[in-house]
GROMACS .gro file of C-alpha atoms in nm:
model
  448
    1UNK     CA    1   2.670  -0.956   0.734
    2UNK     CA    2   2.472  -1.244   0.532
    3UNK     CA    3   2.227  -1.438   0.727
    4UNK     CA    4   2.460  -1.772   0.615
    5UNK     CA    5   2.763  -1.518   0.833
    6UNK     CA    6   2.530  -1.484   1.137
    7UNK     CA    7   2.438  -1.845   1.172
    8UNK     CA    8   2.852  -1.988   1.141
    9UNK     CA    9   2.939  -1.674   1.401
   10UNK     CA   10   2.660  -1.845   1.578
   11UNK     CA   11   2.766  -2.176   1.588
   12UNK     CA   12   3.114  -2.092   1.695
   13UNK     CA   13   2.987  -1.896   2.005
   14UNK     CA   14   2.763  -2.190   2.105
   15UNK     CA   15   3.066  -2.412   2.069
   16UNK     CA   16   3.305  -2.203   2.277
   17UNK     CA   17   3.026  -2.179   2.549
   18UNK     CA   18   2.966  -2.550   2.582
   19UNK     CA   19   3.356  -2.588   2.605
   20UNK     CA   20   3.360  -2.313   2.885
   21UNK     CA   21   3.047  -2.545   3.061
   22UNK     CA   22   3.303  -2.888   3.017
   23UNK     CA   23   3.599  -2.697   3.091
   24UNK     CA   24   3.436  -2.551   3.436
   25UNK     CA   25   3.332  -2.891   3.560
   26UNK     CA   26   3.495  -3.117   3.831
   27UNK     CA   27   3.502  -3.440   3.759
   28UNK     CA   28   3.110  -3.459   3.622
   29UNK     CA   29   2.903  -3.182   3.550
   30UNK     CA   30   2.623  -3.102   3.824
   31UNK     CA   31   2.289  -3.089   3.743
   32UNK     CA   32   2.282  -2.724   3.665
   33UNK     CA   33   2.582  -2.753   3.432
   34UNK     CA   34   2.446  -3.051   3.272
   35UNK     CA   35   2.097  -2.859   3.175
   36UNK     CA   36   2.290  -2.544   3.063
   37UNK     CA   37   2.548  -2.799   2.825
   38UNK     CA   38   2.199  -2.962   2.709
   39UNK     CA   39   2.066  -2.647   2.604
   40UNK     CA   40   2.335  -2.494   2.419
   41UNK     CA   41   2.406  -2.799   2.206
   42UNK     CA   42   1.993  -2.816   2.121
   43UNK     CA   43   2.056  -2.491   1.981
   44UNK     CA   44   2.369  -2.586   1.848
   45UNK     CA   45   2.146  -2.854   1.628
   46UNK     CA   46   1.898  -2.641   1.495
   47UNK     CA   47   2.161  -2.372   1.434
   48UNK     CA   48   2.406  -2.624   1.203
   49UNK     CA   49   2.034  -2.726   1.067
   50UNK     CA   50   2.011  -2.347   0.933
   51UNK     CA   51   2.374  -2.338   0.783
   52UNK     CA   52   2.295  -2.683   0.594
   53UNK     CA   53   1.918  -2.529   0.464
   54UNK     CA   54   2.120  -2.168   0.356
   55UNK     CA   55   2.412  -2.311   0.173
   56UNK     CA   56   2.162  -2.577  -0.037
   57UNK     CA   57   1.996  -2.251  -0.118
   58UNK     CA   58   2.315  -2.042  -0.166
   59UNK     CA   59   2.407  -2.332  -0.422
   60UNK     CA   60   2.048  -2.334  -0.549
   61UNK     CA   61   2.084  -1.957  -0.661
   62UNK     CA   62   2.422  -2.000  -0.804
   63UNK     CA   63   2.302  -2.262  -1.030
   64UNK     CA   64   1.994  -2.065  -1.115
   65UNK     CA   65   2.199  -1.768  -1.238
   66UNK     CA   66   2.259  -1.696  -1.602
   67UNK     CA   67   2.588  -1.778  -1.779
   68UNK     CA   68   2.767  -1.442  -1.842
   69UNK     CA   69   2.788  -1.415  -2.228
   70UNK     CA   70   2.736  -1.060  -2.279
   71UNK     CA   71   2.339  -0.997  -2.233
   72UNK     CA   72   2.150  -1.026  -1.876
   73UNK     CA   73   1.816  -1.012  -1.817
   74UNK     CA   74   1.617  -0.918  -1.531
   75UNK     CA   75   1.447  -0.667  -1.322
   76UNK     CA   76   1.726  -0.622  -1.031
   77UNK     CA   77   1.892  -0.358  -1.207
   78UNK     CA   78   2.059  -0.187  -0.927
   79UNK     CA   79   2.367  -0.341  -0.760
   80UNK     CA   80   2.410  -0.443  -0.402
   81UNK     CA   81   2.052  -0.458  -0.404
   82UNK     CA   82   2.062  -0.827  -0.213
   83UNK     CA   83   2.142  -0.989   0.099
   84UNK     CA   84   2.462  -1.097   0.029
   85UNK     CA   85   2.596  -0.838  -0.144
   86UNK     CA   86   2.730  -1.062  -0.484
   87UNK     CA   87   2.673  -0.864  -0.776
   88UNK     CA   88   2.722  -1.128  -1.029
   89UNK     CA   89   2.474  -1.273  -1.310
   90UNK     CA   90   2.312  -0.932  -1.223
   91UNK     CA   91   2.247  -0.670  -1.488
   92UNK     CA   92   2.473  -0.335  -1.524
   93UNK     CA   93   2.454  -0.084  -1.228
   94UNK     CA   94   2.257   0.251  -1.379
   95UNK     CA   95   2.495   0.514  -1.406
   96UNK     CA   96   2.383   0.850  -1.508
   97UNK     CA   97   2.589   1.011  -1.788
   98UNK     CA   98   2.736   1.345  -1.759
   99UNK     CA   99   2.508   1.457  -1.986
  100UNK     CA  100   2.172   1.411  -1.763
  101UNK     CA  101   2.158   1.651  -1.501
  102UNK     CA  102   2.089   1.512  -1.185
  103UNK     CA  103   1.732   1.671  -0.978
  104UNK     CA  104   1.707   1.747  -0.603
  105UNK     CA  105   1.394   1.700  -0.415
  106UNK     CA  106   1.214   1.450  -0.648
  107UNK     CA  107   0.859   1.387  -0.568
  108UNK     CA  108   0.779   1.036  -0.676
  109UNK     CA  109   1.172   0.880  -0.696
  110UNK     CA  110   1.277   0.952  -0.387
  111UNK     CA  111   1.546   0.753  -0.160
  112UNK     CA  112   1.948   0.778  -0.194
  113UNK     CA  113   1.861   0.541  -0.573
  114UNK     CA  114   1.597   0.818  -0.704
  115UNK     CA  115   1.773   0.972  -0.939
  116UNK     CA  116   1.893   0.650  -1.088
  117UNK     CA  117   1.524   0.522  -1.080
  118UNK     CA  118   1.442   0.852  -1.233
  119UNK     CA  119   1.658   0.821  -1.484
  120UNK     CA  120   1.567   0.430  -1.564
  121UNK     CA  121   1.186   0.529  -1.589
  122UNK     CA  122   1.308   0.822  -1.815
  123UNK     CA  123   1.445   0.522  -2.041
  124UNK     CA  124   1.157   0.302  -2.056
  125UNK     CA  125   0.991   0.613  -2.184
  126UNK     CA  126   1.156   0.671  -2.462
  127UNK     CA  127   1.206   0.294  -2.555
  128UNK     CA  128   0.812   0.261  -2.593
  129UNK     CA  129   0.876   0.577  -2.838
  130UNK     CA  130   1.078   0.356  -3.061
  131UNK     CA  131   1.410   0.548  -2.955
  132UNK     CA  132   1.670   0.246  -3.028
  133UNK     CA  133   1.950   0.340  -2.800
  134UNK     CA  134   1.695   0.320  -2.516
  135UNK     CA  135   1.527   0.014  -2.618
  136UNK     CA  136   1.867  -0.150  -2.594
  137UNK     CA  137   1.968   0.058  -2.284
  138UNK     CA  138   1.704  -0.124  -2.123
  139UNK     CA  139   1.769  -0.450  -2.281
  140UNK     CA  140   2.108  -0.419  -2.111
  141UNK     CA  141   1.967  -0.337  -1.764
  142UNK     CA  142   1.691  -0.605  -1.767
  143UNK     CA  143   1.390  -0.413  -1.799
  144UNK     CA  144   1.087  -0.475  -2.016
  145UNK     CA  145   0.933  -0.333  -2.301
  146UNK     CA  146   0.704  -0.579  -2.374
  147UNK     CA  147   0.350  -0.515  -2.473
  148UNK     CA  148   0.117  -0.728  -2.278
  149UNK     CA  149  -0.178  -0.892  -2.437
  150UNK     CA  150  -0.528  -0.719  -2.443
  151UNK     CA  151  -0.715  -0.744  -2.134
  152UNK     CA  152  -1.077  -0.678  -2.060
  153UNK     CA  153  -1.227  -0.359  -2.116
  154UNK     CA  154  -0.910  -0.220  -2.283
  155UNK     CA  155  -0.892  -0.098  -2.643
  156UNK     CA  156  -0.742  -0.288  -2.893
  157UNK     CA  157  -0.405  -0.097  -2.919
  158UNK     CA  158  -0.332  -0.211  -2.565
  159UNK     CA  159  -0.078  -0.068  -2.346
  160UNK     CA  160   0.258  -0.119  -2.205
  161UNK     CA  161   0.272  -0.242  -1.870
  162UNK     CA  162   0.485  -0.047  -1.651
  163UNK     CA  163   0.767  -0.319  -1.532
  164UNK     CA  164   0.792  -0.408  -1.175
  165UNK     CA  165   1.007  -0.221  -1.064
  166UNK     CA  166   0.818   0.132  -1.170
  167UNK     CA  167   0.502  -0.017  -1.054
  168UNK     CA  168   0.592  -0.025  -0.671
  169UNK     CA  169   0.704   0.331  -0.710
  170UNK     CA  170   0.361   0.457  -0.823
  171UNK     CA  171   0.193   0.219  -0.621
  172UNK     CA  172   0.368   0.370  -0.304
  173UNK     CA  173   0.308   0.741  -0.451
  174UNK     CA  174  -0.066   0.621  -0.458
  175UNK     CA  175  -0.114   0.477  -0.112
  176UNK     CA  176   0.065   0.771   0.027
  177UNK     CA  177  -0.092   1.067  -0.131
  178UNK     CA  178  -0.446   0.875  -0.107
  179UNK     CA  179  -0.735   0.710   0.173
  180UNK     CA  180  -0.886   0.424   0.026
  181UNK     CA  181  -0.554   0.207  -0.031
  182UNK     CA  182  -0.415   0.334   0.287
  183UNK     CA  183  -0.760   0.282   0.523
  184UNK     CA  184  -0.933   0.003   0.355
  185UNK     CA  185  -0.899  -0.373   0.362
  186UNK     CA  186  -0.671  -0.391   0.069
  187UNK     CA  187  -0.728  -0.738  -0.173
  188UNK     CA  188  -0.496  -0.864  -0.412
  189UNK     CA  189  -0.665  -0.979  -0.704
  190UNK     CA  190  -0.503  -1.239  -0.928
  191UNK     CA  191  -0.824  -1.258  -1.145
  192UNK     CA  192  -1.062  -0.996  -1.280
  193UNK     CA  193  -1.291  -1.103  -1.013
  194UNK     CA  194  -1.280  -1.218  -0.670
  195UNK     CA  195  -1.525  -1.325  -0.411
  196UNK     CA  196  -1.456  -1.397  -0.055
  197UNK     CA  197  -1.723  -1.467   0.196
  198UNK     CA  198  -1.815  -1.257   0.481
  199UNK     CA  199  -1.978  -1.382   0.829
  200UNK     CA  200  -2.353  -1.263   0.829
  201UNK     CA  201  -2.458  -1.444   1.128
  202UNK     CA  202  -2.207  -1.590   1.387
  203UNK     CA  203  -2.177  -1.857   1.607
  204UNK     CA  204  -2.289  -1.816   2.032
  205UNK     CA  205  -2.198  -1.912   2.371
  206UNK     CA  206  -2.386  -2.105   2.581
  207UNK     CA  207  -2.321  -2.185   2.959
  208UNK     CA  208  -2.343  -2.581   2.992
  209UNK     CA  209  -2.452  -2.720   3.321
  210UNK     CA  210  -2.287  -3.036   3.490
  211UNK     CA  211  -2.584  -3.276   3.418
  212UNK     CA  212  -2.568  -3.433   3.114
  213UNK     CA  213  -2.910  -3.477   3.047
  214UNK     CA  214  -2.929  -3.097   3.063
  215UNK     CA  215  -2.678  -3.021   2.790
  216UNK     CA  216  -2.905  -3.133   2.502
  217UNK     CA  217  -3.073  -2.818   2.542
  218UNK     CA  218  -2.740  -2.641   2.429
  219UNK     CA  219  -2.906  -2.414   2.108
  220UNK     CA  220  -2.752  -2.498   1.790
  221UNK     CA  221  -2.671  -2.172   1.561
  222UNK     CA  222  -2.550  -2.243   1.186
  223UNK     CA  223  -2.319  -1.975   1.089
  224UNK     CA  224  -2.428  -1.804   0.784
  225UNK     CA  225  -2.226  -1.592   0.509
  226UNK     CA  226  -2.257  -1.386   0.242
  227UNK     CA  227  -2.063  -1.257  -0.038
  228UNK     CA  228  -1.827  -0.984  -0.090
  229UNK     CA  229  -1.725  -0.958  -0.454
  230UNK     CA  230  -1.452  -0.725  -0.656
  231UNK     CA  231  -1.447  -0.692  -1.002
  232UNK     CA  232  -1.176  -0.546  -1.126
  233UNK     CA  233  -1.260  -0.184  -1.321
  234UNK     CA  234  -1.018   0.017  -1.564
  235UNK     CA  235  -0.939   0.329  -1.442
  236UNK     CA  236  -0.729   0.550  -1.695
  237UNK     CA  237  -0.614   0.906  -1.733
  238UNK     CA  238  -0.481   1.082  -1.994
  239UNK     CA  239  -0.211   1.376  -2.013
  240UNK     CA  240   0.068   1.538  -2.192
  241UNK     CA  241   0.464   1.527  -2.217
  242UNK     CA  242   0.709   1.738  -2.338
  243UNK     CA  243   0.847   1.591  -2.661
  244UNK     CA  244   1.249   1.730  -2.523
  245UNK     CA  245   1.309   1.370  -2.343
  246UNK     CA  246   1.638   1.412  -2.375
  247UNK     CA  247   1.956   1.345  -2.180
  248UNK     CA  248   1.946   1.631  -1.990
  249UNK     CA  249   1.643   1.672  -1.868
  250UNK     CA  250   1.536   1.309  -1.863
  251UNK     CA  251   1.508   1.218  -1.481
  252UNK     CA  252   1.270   1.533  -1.370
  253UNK     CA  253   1.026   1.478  -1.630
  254UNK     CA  254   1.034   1.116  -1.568
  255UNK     CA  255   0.988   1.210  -1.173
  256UNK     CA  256   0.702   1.458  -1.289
  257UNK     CA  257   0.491   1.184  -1.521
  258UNK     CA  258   0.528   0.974  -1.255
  259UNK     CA  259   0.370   1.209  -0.921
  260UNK     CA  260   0.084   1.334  -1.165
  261UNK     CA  261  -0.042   0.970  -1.257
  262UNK     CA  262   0.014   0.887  -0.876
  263UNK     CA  263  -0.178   1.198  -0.795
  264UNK     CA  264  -0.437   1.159  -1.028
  265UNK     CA  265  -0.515   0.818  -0.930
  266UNK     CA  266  -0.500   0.849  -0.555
  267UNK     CA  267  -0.735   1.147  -0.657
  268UNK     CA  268  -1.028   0.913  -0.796
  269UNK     CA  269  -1.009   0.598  -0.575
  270UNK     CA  270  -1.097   0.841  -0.295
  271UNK     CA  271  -1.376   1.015  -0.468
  272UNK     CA  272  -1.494   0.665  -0.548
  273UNK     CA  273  -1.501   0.578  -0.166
  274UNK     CA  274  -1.659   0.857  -0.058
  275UNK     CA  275  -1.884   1.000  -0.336
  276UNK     CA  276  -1.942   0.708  -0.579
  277UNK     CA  277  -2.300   0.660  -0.709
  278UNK     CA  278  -2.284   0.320  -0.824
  279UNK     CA  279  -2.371   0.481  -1.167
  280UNK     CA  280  -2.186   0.249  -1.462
  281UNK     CA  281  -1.995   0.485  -1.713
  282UNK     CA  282  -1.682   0.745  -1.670
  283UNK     CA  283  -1.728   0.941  -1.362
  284UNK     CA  284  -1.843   0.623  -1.105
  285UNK     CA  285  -1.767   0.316  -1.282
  286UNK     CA  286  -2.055   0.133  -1.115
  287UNK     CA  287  -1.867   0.160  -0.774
  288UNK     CA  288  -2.068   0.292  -0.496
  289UNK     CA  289  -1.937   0.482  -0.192
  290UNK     CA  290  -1.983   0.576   0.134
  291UNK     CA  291  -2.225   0.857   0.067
  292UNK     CA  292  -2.496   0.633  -0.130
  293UNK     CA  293  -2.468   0.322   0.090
  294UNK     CA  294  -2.736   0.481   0.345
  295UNK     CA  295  -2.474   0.411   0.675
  296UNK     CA  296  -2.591   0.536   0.987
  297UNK     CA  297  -2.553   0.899   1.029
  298UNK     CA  298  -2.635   1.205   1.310
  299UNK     CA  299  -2.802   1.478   1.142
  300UNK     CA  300  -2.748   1.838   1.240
  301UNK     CA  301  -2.945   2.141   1.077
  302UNK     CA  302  -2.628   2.331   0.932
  303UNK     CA  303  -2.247   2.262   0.950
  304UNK     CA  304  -2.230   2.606   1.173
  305UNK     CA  305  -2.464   2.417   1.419
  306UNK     CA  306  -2.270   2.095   1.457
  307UNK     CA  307  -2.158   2.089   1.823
  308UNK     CA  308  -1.919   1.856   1.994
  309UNK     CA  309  -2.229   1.635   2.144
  310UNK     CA  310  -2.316   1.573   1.753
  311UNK     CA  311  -1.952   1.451   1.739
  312UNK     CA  312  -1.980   1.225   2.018
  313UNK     CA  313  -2.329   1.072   1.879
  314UNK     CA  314  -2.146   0.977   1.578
  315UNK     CA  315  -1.897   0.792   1.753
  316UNK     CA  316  -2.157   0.633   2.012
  317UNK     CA  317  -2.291   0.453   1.649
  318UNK     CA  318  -2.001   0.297   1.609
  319UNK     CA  319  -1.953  -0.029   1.763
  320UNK     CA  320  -1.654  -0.098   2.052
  321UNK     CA  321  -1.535  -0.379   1.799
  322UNK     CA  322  -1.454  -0.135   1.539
  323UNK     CA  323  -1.323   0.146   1.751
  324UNK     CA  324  -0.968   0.017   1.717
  325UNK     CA  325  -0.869   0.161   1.445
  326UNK     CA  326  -1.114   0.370   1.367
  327UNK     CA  327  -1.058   0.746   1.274
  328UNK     CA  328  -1.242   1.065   1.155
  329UNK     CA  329  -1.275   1.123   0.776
  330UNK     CA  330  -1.317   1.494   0.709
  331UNK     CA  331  -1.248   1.787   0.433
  332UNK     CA  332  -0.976   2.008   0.521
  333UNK     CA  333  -1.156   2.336   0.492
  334UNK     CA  334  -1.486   2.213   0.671
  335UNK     CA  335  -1.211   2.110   0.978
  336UNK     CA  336  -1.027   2.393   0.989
  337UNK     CA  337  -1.343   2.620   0.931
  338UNK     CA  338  -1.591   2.460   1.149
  339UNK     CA  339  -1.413   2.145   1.364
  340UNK     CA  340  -1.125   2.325   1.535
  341UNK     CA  341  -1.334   2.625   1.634
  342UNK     CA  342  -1.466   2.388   1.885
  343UNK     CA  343  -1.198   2.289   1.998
  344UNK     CA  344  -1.039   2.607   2.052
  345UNK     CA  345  -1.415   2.703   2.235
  346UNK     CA  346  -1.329   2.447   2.496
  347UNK     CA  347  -1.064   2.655   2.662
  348UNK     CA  348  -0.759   2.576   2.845
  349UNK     CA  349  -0.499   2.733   2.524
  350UNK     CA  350  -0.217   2.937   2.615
  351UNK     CA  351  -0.094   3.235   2.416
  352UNK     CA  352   0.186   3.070   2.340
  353UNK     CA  353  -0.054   2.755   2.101
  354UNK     CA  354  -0.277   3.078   2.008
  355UNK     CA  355   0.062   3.239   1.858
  356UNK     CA  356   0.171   2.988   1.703
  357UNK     CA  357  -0.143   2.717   1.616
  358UNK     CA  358  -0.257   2.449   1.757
  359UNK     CA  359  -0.170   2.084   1.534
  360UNK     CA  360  -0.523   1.913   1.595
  361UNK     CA  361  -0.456   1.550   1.489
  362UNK     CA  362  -0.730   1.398   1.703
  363UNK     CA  363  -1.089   1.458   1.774
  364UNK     CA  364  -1.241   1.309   2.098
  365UNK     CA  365  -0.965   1.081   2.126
  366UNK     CA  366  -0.960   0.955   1.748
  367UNK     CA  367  -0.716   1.031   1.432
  368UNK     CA  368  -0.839   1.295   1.171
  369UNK     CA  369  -0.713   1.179   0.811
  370UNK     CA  370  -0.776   1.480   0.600
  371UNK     CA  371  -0.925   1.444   0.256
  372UNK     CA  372  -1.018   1.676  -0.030
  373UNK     CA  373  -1.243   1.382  -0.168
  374UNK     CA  374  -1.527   1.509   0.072
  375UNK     CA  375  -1.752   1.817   0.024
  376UNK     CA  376  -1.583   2.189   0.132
  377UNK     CA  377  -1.929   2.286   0.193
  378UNK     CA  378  -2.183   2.035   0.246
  379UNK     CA  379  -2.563   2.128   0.193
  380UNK     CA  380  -2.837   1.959   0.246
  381UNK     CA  381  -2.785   1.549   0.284
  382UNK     CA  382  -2.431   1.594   0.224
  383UNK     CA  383  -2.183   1.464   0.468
  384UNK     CA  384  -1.971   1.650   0.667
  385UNK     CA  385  -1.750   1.398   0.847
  386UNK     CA  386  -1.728   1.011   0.850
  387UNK     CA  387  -1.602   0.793   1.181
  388UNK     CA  388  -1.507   0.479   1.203
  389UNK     CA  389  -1.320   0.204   1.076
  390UNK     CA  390  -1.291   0.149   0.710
  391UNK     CA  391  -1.081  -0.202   0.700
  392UNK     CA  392  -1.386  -0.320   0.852
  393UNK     CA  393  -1.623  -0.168   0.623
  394UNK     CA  394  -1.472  -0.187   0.244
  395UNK     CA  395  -1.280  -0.350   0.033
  396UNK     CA  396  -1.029  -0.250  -0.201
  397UNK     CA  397  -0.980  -0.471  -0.482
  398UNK     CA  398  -0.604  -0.416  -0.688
  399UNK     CA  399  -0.566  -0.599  -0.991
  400UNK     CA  400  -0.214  -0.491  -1.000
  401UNK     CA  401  -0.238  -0.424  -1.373
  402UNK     CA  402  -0.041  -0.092  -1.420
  403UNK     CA  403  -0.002   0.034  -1.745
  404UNK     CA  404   0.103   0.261  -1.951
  405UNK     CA  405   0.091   0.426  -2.312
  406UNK     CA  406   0.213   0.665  -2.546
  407UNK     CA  407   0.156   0.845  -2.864
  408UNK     CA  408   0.362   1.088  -3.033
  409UNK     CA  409   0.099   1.186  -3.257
  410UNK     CA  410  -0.201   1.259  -3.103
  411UNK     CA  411  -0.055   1.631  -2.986
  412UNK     CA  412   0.204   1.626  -3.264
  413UNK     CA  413   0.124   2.004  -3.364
  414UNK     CA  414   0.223   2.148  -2.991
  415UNK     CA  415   0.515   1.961  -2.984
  416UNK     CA  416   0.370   1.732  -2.698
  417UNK     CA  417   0.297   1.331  -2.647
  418UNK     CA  418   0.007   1.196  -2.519
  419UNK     CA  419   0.076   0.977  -2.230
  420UNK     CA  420  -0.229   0.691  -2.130
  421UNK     CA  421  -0.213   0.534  -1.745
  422UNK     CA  422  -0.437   0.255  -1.672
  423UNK     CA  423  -0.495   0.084  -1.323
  424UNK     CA  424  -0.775  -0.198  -1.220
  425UNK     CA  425  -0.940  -0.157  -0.909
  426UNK     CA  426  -1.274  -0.200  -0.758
  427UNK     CA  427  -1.434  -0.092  -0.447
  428UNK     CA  428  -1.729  -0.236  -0.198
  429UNK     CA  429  -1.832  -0.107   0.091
  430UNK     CA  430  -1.994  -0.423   0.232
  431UNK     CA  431  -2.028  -0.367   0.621
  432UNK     CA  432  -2.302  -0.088   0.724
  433UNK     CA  433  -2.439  -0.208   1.049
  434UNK     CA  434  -2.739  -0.384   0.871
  435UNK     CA  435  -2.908  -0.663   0.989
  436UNK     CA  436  -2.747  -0.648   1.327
  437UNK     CA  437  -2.387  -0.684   1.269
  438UNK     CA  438  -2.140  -0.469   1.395
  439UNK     CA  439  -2.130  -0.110   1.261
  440UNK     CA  440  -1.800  -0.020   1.160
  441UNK     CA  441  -1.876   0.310   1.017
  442UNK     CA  442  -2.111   0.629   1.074
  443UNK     CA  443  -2.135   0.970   0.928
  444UNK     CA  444  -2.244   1.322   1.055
  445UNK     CA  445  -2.493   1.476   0.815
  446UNK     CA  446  -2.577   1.819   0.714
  447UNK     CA  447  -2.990   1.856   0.612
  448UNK     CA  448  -3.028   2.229   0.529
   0.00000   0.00000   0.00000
C-alpha cells in the first residue's frame, strides 16, 4: 500500500468516526462528544493536507519522467524497486539469460536481487573492456560507463567510477567485514578536504544567588575550539581476473572481484586505525593511528601476565562520558589465547559450556569486536587490547570516490586482466584525553 493509499484509507476512517460522534448525539453533542468530534476533524485537516502535498508530488514525478521512445536512462534498474510500485519511464528489469548460470551463496551480492546485481556488475565489466553488446546492455538498463575526469593524486589514465548502484554494495561489504567505518565517527566528504571544529574548552555552571548585586561575580568562560581536519587520501589495490567473462560464468566472478576489493579495503582502513605511523608514502599514507598517538595505556610486563585487575585499570581510564558505547578492541588469537583463559579461571562453568565452548562476547561488562588489524603477539610497546569509544575519538573521512579500472594487457601472456580499485579516505584520531578533556580511549600495553 502507497503512502498516498494510507492517507485516503485514513481520511475515510476519520470521516466515518466523526459521523458515528454526530450520529450518537441527542439533540447537541455534550462536552465530551464535542472534544472527541474536534479532534478527529483536526486530524482530519492535516490528514487531507498530506493527500494534497502527495498527489502535487505524485504529479511532480510523472512530469519528471522520460518520454518512452525506445532508450531510458537511469540507475533504478530493477523493477518494483519504489514505493508505489509503477514501473514505467523505468529502465528494463535484468533478466539473466539461460546461458549464465545462476550462483548460490554469493558473498558480496547477496539479498533475493544478488544474482541479478551479480550479473549487472558482471556487465559493467566487460563494457569498460570495450565488449559492445555490454556497453549497450548497460545503455539499455541505465547504468554508466562513463569515465570521470582526473582527480587529485590519480594518474593520468584515470579510472572508471563504479556507478551507484555497485558502490553501496562494496561500501556495505566494507563496513561489514571492517572496524574503522563501522566504530568511528563516519564524515561524508563532498570536497577533498574538510574541517569541522571540535570543543577544546567548554562552557560551566555556576550557582547564582538571589541578590543581584551578587550575580556580577558569575565567571565568564569563552568556549574555545580547535580543528579536526580530513583530507581525502587514495587508497588503491591492484589484482587479477580471469579473461573467460563470459555468459556463463559471469555473475560469480563478478561476486568474487567484488568481496576481494571489499576485503582488501576493509583490510587497510583498519591497519590504518590501529597501526598507522603517520609516515607519507604506500604503506601509511601520512595517516596516524591509534598505536602512535601516545593514548593512555596500563602497562603489564608480558601478555601471559595481564590479569583481569589490568583489564579493569584500562577501563577505569576511560571517562563515564565515553563508556556508552565503548567496547574492547582486541586480536583474535591474543583473546582466545590469553583473554578467555581468565575468564574461564574465574569459575562458575558447567561441563556442559566446557563441552561445548563458551561464546565470550563481553569483557567486564563491555563488547569485544575482534580484529586481525592488531598484533597476534605483541612485544615490547606493542598493544595488546584497546577500550573505549572510537566515535568519540576518530574520524573517518569518505570521499565516496569509488573507482575502478581495467587493463587487458598488462597480464596479457597468462591469460588474465589487471583490475585497479581506488577509494578516498582519511583518518584522525583527534580525542586522546589531552589537555583535560574527556578520554574516550585507552590501551593495555605489553613492555617486554
Amino acid at each position: 500500500m502507497t503512502k498516498l493509499e494510507k492517507l485516503l484509507k485514513a481520511k475515510d476512517e476519520l470521516i466515518a468516526k466523526m459521523e458515528s460522534i454526530v450520529e450518537s448525539a441527542e439533540s447537541t453533542m455534550s462536552d465530551e462528544q464535542q472534544a472527541e468530534f474536534d479532534a478527529a476533524k483536526a486530524e482530519l485537516d492535516k490528514v487531507n493536507a498530506n493527500i494534497e502535498s502527495c498527489q502535487a508530488l505524485q504529479k511532480a514525478k510523472e512530469a519528471a519522467k522520460p518520454k518512452s521512445n525506445g532508450s531510458q536512462t537511469g540507475n533504478r534498474f530493477i523493477a518494483g524497486e519504489g514505493d508505489d510500485g509503477d514501473d514505467s519511464g523505468r529502465t528494463a528489469k535484468i533478466i539473466i539469460p539461460a546461458t549464465a548460470r545462476r550462483s548460490y551463496g554469493l558473498k558480496a551480492f547477496k539479498g533475493d536481487e544478488g544474482n541479478e546485481r551479480a550479473y549487472a556488475f558482471g556487465q559493467f565489466l566487460l563494457a569498460r573492456l570495450g565488449n559492445q553488446s555490454s556497453i549497450q546492455w548497460c545503455s539499455d538498463h541505465g547504468i554508466s560507463v562513463d569515465k570521470y575526469a582526473a582527480i587529485t593524486s590519480n594518474d593520468a589514465s584515470g579510472g572508471y567510477t563504479i556507478p551507484t548502484i555497485f558502490d553501496a554494495d562494496i561500501a556495505k561489504l566494507t563496513f561489514d567485514y571492517g572496524v574503522a567505518r563501522k566504530f568511528c565517527n563516519v564524515r561524508q566528504m563532498t570536497s577533498d578536504t574538510l574541517n569541522r571544529p571540535k570543543t577544546s574548552v567548554g562552557l560551566t555552571a555556576e550557582f547564582m544567588v538571589e541578590n543581584a548585586a551578587d550575580n556580577t561575580a558569575l565567571t565568564e568562560v569563552s568556549k574555545t575550539y580547535s580543528n579536526i581536519q580530513l583530507v581525502a587520501k587514495t587508497l588503491g589495490i591492484l589484482t587479477a581476473m580471469t579473461r573467460q567473462l563470459s555468459d556463463d560464468a559471469i555473475i560469480s566472478i563478478a561476486d568474487d572481484l567484488m568481496d576481494d576489493m571489499a576485503r582488501a579495503f576493509a583490510a587497510k582502513e583498519d591497519a590504518c586505525l590501529f597501526n598507522g605511523t603517520g609516515a607519507a608514502g604506500a604503506v601509511w599514507g601520512g595517516i596516524t593511528g591509534l598505536t602512535s598517538k601516545g593514548i593512555v595505556s596500563v602497562s603489564a610486563a608480558t601478555l601471559a601476565a595481564v590479569t583481569l585487575a589490568n583489564l579493569r585499570t584500562v577501563i577505569s581510564k576511560v571517562s563515564s562520558t565515553s563508556r556508552l558505547g565503548s567496547r574492547w578492541f582486541i586480536n583474535p588469537t591474543v583473546f582466545d589465547a590469553n583473554f578467555a583463559p581468565l575468564l574461564d579461571a574465574v569459575g562458575g562453568q558447567t561441563a556442559d559450556n566446557m563441552a561445548k565452548g563458551v561464546d565470550y562476547t563481553r569483557l567486564l561488562g563491555y563488547p569485544v569486536t575482534l580484529t586481525d588489524a592488531m598484533d597476534t603477539i605483541p612485544g615490547a610497546n606493542k598493544y595488546a587490547a584497546f577500550f573505549g569509544n572510537l566515535s568519540q575519538a576518530a574520524d573517518f573521512g569518505d570521499r565516496q570516490q569509488t573507482s575502478i579500472e581495467l587493463n587487458d594487457s598488462t597480464y596479457f601472456a597468462k591469460h588474465m586482466i589487471a583490475v585497479k580499485g581506488i577509494e578516498r579516505i582519511d583518518i584522525n584520531i583527534h580525542s586522546i584525553g589531552a589537555g583535560g578533556e574527556p578520554n574516550p580511549i585507552a590501551g593495555l600495553k605489553i613492555t617486554a
